[in-house]
PDB file of C-alpha atoms in Angstrom:
ATOM      1  CA  GLU A   1      23.423 -73.843  28.075  1.00  0.00           C
ATOM      2  CA  ALA A   2      21.200 -72.900  30.951  1.00  0.00           C
ATOM      3  CA  LEU A   3      21.942 -69.196  30.436  1.00  0.00           C
ATOM      4  CA  GLU A   4      21.242 -69.451  26.703  1.00  0.00           C
ATOM      5  CA  ALA A   5      17.933 -71.132  27.465  1.00  0.00           C
ATOM      6  CA  GLU A   6      17.154 -68.166  29.733  1.00  0.00           C
ATOM      7  CA  VAL A   7      17.129 -70.301  32.876  1.00  0.00           C
ATOM      8  CA  TYR A   8      16.353 -68.087  35.802  1.00  0.00           C
ATOM      9  CA  HIS A   9      17.587 -70.171  38.680  1.00  0.00           C
ATOM     10  CA  PHE A  10      18.442 -73.670  39.626  1.00  0.00           C
ATOM     11  CA  ILE A  11      18.173 -75.587  42.841  1.00  0.00           C
ATOM     12  CA  THR A  12      20.636 -78.080  44.146  1.00  0.00           C
ATOM     13  CA  LYS A  13      19.619 -81.192  45.967  1.00  0.00           C
ATOM     14  CA  PRO A  14      18.461 -81.670  48.641  1.00  0.00           C
ATOM     15  CA  TYR A  15      16.016 -78.818  48.119  1.00  0.00           C
ATOM     16  CA  ASP A  16      13.602 -77.128  50.414  1.00  0.00           C
ATOM     17  CA  MET A  17      10.001 -76.875  49.150  1.00  0.00           C
ATOM     18  CA  ASP A  18       9.562 -73.376  50.537  1.00  0.00           C
ATOM     19  CA  LYS A  19      12.649 -72.319  48.677  1.00  0.00           C
ATOM     20  CA  VAL A  20      11.267 -73.928  45.467  1.00  0.00           C
ATOM     21  CA  GLU A  21       7.999 -71.998  45.819  1.00  0.00           C
ATOM     22  CA  THR A  22       9.854 -68.725  46.316  1.00  0.00           C
ATOM     23  CA  ILE A  23      12.145 -69.349  43.352  1.00  0.00           C
ATOM     24  CA  VAL A  24       9.213 -70.403  41.104  1.00  0.00           C
ATOM     25  CA  ALA A  25       7.247 -67.289  42.183  1.00  0.00           C
ATOM     26  CA  GLN A  26      10.285 -65.136  41.430  1.00  0.00           C
ATOM     27  CA  ALA A  27      10.767 -66.873  38.072  1.00  0.00           C
ATOM     28  CA  LEU A  28       7.116 -66.319  37.118  1.00  0.00           C
ATOM     29  CA  GLU A  29       7.359 -62.684  38.196  1.00  0.00           C
ATOM     30  CA  LYS A  30      10.550 -62.264  36.191  1.00  0.00           C
ATOM     31  CA  LYS A  31       8.912 -63.916  33.168  1.00  0.00           C
ATOM     32  CA  SER A  32       5.935 -61.589  33.537  1.00  0.00           C
ATOM     33  CA  ILE A  33       8.256 -58.575  33.833  1.00  0.00           C
ATOM     34  CA  LEU A  34      10.254 -59.701  30.786  1.00  0.00           C
ATOM     35  CA  GLN A  35       7.024 -60.212  28.806  1.00  0.00           C
ATOM     36  CA  LYS A  36       5.790 -56.772  29.865  1.00  0.00           C
ATOM     37  CA  ASN A  37       9.196 -55.343  28.969  1.00  0.00           C
ATOM     38  CA  LYS A  38       8.981 -56.936  25.478  1.00  0.00           C
ATOM     39  CA  GLU A  39       5.498 -55.477  25.014  1.00  0.00           C
ATOM     40  CA  LEU A  40       6.694 -52.048  26.167  1.00  0.00           C
ATOM     41  CA  MET A  41       9.693 -52.249  23.853  1.00  0.00           C
ATOM     42  CA  ILE A  42       7.385 -53.059  20.930  1.00  0.00           C
ATOM     43  CA  GLU A  43       5.126 -50.124  21.894  1.00  0.00           C
ATOM     44  CA  LEU A  44       8.185 -47.912  22.252  1.00  0.00           C
ATOM     45  CA  LYS A  45       9.444 -48.905  18.784  1.00  0.00           C
ATOM     46  CA  GLU A  46       5.996 -48.254  17.302  1.00  0.00           C
ATOM     47  CA  ALA A  47       5.748 -44.910  19.117  1.00  0.00           C
ATOM     48  CA  LYS A  48       9.263 -44.043  17.942  1.00  0.00           C
ATOM     49  CA  ALA A  49       8.316 -44.912  14.352  1.00  0.00           C
ATOM     50  CA  ARG A  50       5.123 -42.778  14.599  1.00  0.00           C
ATOM     51  CA  LEU A  51       7.119 -39.941  16.144  1.00  0.00           C
ATOM     52  CA  GLU A  52       9.748 -40.120  13.415  1.00  0.00           C
ATOM     53  CA  GLU A  53       6.967 -40.102  10.822  1.00  0.00           C
ATOM     54  CA  LYS A  54       5.378 -37.041  12.455  1.00  0.00           C
ATOM     55  CA  VAL A  55       8.772 -35.339  12.675  1.00  0.00           C
ATOM     56  CA  LEU A  56       9.295 -35.979   8.970  1.00  0.00           C
ATOM     57  CA  GLU A  57       5.798 -34.656   8.160  1.00  0.00           C
ATOM     58  CA  ARG A  58       6.310 -31.573  10.311  1.00  0.00           C
ATOM     59  CA  THR A  59       9.782 -31.031   8.856  1.00  0.00           C
ATOM     60  CA  GLU A  60       8.269 -31.139   5.366  1.00  0.00           C
ATOM     61  CA  GLN A  61       5.530 -28.705   6.437  1.00  0.00           C
ATOM     62  CA  LEU A  62       8.139 -26.371   7.907  1.00  0.00           C
ATOM     63  CA  ARG A  63      10.226 -26.621   4.725  1.00  0.00           C
ATOM     64  CA  ASN A  64       7.166 -25.727   2.669  1.00  0.00           C
ATOM     65  CA  GLN A  65       6.306 -22.858   5.013  1.00  0.00           C
ATOM     66  CA  LEU A  66       9.902 -21.657   4.938  1.00  0.00           C
ATOM     67  CA  SER A  67       9.857 -21.789   1.147  1.00  0.00           C
ATOM     68  CA  ILE A  68       6.621 -19.767   1.111  1.00  0.00           C
ATOM     69  CA  ASN A  69       8.084 -17.288   3.597  1.00  0.00           C
ATOM     70  CA  MET A  70      11.247 -16.929   1.524  1.00  0.00           C
ATOM     71  CA  ASN A  71       9.132 -16.320  -1.581  1.00  0.00           C
ATOM     72  CA  LEU A  72       7.104 -13.722   0.338  1.00  0.00           C
ATOM     73  CA  ILE A  73      10.294 -12.045   1.525  1.00  0.00           C
ATOM     74  CA  GLU A  74      11.616 -11.908  -2.040  1.00  0.00           C
ATOM     75  CA  LEU A  75       8.283 -10.581  -3.286  1.00  0.00           C
ATOM     76  CA  THR A  76       8.212  -7.985  -0.517  1.00  0.00           C
ATOM     77  CA  LYS A  77      11.772  -6.924  -1.347  1.00  0.00           C
ATOM     78  CA  LYS A  78      10.838  -6.588  -4.998  1.00  0.00           C
ATOM     79  CA  GLN A  79       7.697  -4.608  -4.146  1.00  0.00           C
ATOM     80  CA  ASN A  80       9.684  -2.377  -1.786  1.00  0.00           C
ATOM     81  CA  GLN A  81      12.231  -1.719  -4.527  1.00  0.00           C
ATOM     82  CA  GLU A  82       9.445  -0.925  -7.001  1.00  0.00           C
ATOM     83  CA  LEU A  83       7.741   1.362  -4.466  1.00  0.00           C
ATOM     84  CA  PHE A  84      11.045   3.083  -3.752  1.00  0.00           C
ATOM     85  CA  GLN A  85      11.613   3.647  -7.469  1.00  0.00           C
ATOM     86  CA  LYS A  86       8.055   4.954  -7.883  1.00  0.00           C
ATOM     87  CA  ASN A  87       8.576   7.202  -4.873  1.00  0.00           C
ATOM     88  CA  VAL A  88      11.760   8.607  -6.416  1.00  0.00           C
ATOM     89  CA  MET A  89       9.928   9.197  -9.700  1.00  0.00           C
ATOM     90  CA  LEU A  90       7.043  10.859  -7.873  1.00  0.00           C
ATOM     91  CA  GLU A  91       9.445  13.078  -5.959  1.00  0.00           C
ATOM     92  CA  GLU A  92      11.074  14.074  -9.251  1.00  0.00           C
ATOM     93  CA  LYS A  93       7.648  14.788 -10.774  1.00  0.00           C
ATOM     94  CA  GLN A  94       6.667  16.771  -7.698  1.00  0.00           C
ATOM     95  CA  GLN A  95       9.873  18.793  -7.988  1.00  0.00           C
ATOM     96  CA  LYS A  96       9.114  19.480 -11.661  1.00  0.00           C
ATOM     97  CA  LEU A  97       5.526  20.409 -10.808  1.00  0.00           C
ATOM     98  CA  GLU A  98       6.722  22.764  -8.091  1.00  0.00           C
ATOM     99  CA  GLU A  99       9.131  24.365 -10.555  1.00  0.00           C
ATOM    100  CA  ALA A 100       6.366  24.615 -13.176  1.00  0.00           C
ATOM    101  CA  TYR A 101       4.019  26.103 -10.571  1.00  0.00           C
ATOM    102  CA  GLN A 102       6.687  28.637  -9.609  1.00  0.00           C
ATOM    103  CA  ASN A 103       7.171  29.543 -13.293  1.00  0.00           C
ATOM    104  CA  LEU A 104       3.405  29.800 -13.705  1.00  0.00           C
ATOM    105  CA  GLN A 105       3.148  32.097 -10.685  1.00  0.00           C
ATOM    106  CA  GLU A 106       5.939  34.272 -12.049  1.00  0.00           C
ATOM    107  CA  THR A 107       4.290  34.385 -15.483  1.00  0.00           C
ATOM    108  CA  LYS A 108       0.919  35.190 -13.908  1.00  0.00           C
ATOM    109  CA  PHE A 109       2.469  37.995 -11.870  1.00  0.00           C
ATOM    110  CA  PHE A 110       4.213  39.314 -14.972  1.00  0.00           C
ATOM    111  CA  LEU A 111       1.049  39.178 -17.106  1.00  0.00           C
ATOM    112  CA  GLU A 112      -1.041  40.802 -14.385  1.00  0.00           C
ATOM    113  CA  HIS A 113       1.572  43.530 -14.139  1.00  0.00           C
ATOM    114  CA  VAL A 114       1.525  44.018 -17.924  1.00  0.00           C
ATOM    115  CA  VAL A 115      -2.299  44.092 -18.039  1.00  0.00           C
ATOM    116  CA  ASP A 116      -2.530  46.499 -15.080  1.00  0.00           C
ATOM    117  CA  HIS A 117      -0.005  48.898 -16.584  1.00  0.00           C
ATOM    118  CA  TYR A 118      -1.115  48.687 -20.224  1.00  0.00           C
ATOM    119  CA  PRO A 119      -2.052  52.175 -21.509  1.00  0.00           C
ATOM    120  CA  PHE A 120      -5.431  51.025 -22.925  1.00  0.00           C
ATOM    121  CA  ALA A 121      -8.490  49.656 -21.142  1.00  0.00           C
ATOM    122  CA  ILE A 122      -8.511  45.859 -20.927  1.00  0.00           C
ATOM    123  CA  ILE A 123     -11.557  43.848 -19.869  1.00  0.00           C
ATOM    124  CA  LEU A 124     -11.074  40.068 -19.504  1.00  0.00           C
ATOM    125  CA  THR A 125     -14.079  37.711 -19.344  1.00  0.00           C
ATOM    126  CA  ASN A 126     -14.603  33.992 -19.046  1.00  0.00           C
ATOM    127  CA  GLU A 127     -16.441  31.965 -21.728  1.00  0.00           C
ATOM    128  CA  ASN A 128     -19.810  33.042 -20.273  1.00  0.00           C
ATOM    129  CA  GLY A 129     -19.020  36.722 -20.549  1.00  0.00           C
ATOM    130  CA  ILE A 130     -18.480  37.214 -16.822  1.00  0.00           C
ATOM    131  CA  ILE A 131     -15.876  39.890 -16.177  1.00  0.00           C
ATOM    132  CA  THR A 132     -12.885  38.336 -14.394  1.00  0.00           C
ATOM    133  CA  LYS A 133     -10.315  41.142 -14.595  1.00  0.00           C
ATOM    134  CA  VAL A 134     -10.038  44.768 -15.567  1.00  0.00           C
ATOM    135  CA  ASN A 135      -6.979  46.984 -15.575  1.00  0.00           C
ATOM    136  CA  LYS A 136      -6.523  50.440 -14.061  1.00  0.00           C
ATOM    137  CA  GLN A 137      -7.373  52.141 -17.377  1.00  0.00           C
ATOM    138  CA  VAL A 138     -10.922  50.680 -17.191  1.00  0.00           C
ATOM    139  CA  GLU A 139     -11.368  52.283 -13.798  1.00  0.00           C
ATOM    140  CA  THR A 140     -10.092  55.607 -15.141  1.00  0.00           C
ATOM    141  CA  MET A 141     -11.949  55.593 -18.495  1.00  0.00           C
ATOM    142  CA  PHE A 142     -15.313  54.408 -17.175  1.00  0.00           C
ATOM    143  CA  SER A 143     -15.045  55.973 -13.716  1.00  0.00           C
ATOM    144  CA  VAL A 144     -15.769  52.665 -11.982  1.00  0.00           C
ATOM    145  CA  ASN A 145     -14.185  50.663  -9.222  1.00  0.00           C
ATOM    146  CA  LYS A 146     -12.970  47.261 -10.463  1.00  0.00           C
ATOM    147  CA  LYS A 147     -14.646  45.588  -7.458  1.00  0.00           C
ATOM    148  CA  GLU A 148     -18.021  46.830  -8.800  1.00  0.00           C
ATOM    149  CA  VAL A 149     -17.344  45.478 -12.290  1.00  0.00           C
ATOM    150  CA  ILE A 150     -15.727  42.061 -11.658  1.00  0.00           C
ATOM    151  CA  GLY A 151     -18.338  39.293 -11.506  1.00  0.00           C
ATOM    152  CA  ASN A 152     -20.863  41.099 -13.759  1.00  0.00           C
ATOM    153  CA  SER A 153     -21.769  39.931 -17.244  1.00  0.00           C
ATOM    154  CA  ILE A 154     -20.502  42.037 -20.119  1.00  0.00           C
ATOM    155  CA  TYR A 155     -23.565  40.985 -22.172  1.00  0.00           C
ATOM    156  CA  GLN A 156     -26.340  42.260 -19.917  1.00  0.00           C
ATOM    157  CA  GLU A 157     -28.349  44.812 -21.863  1.00  0.00           C
ATOM    158  CA  SER A 158     -29.192  46.518 -18.631  1.00  0.00           C
ATOM    159  CA  ASN A 159     -25.498  46.689 -17.750  1.00  0.00           C
ATOM    160  CA  ASP A 160     -24.867  50.347 -17.319  1.00  0.00           C
ATOM    161  CA  ILE A 161     -22.020  49.914 -14.878  1.00  0.00           C
ATOM    162  CA  MET A 162     -19.532  50.959 -17.529  1.00  0.00           C
ATOM    163  CA  GLY A 163     -21.969  52.921 -19.695  1.00  0.00           C
ATOM    164  CA  LEU A 164     -21.438  50.740 -22.779  1.00  0.00           C
ATOM    165  CA  PRO A 165     -24.133  51.128 -25.443  1.00  0.00           C
ATOM    166  CA  VAL A 166     -26.359  48.108 -26.091  1.00  0.00           C
ATOM    167  CA  GLU A 167     -25.273  47.953 -29.747  1.00  0.00           C
ATOM    168  CA  ARG A 168     -21.631  47.712 -28.751  1.00  0.00           C
ATOM    169  CA  ILE A 169     -22.393  44.905 -26.243  1.00  0.00           C
ATOM    170  CA  GLN A 170     -24.316  42.978 -28.955  1.00  0.00           C
ATOM    171  CA  GLU A 171     -21.423  43.433 -31.375  1.00  0.00           C
ATOM    172  CA  ILE A 172     -18.964  42.118 -28.769  1.00  0.00           C
ATOM    173  CA  TYR A 173     -21.323  39.211 -28.047  1.00  0.00           C
ATOM    174  CA  ARG A 174     -21.614  38.187 -31.755  1.00  0.00           C
ATOM    175  CA  ILE A 175     -17.868  38.321 -32.343  1.00  0.00           C
ATOM    176  CA  THR A 176     -16.861  36.450 -29.182  1.00  0.00           C
ATOM    177  CA  GLU A 177     -19.609  33.825 -29.669  1.00  0.00           C
ATOM    178  CA  SER A 178     -17.894  32.842 -32.922  1.00  0.00           C
ATOM    179  CA  GLY A 179     -14.680  32.182 -30.974  1.00  0.00           C
ATOM    180  CA  ARG A 180     -12.794  35.306 -32.044  1.00  0.00           C
ATOM    181  CA  SER A 181     -11.512  38.109 -29.837  1.00  0.00           C
ATOM    182  CA  TRP A 182     -13.086  41.517 -29.953  1.00  0.00           C
ATOM    183  CA  GLN A 183     -10.909  44.591 -30.038  1.00  0.00           C
ATOM    184  CA  GLY A 184     -12.103  48.100 -30.374  1.00  0.00           C
ATOM    185  CA  GLU A 185     -12.807  51.441 -28.776  1.00  0.00           C
TER     186      GLU A 185
END
């Protein structure tokens, strides 16, 4: 019964007053320690509850962040796959362009060869009438160097580089202005 009632100590008779004072002081100190212990236990339980709450909050934050990160990873994978596919398509297009450029270069070389070796004089101009190319027959027929002729306007009335009459130049100008090609001697 005494233990259940949290009795700290008991004294048998005859008792010594000094011993009673010591035991009472020890009992009060023990009661104070027990009270402090109860208070600390309550604080500990409250701190534990707050800590558990914070752990749950932080766990939820980490779950959300992990979910966001996983979504970003999936998005990045998808974007990488799309970029890879675009890169493959661009490489294929580049290959086709390189092949087309090679064909164009071959065609240009062929046409230049044909123009240079054609038995008649050929003078090519841009839309403004500036001479861009002449073949070897022009050099022979007009006794000019193609470097002197290229870059000049075919329509200049004062153009006597090739000795073309003004009437002929005007005729060429009228015909080509209408969008047709001029051919003649």
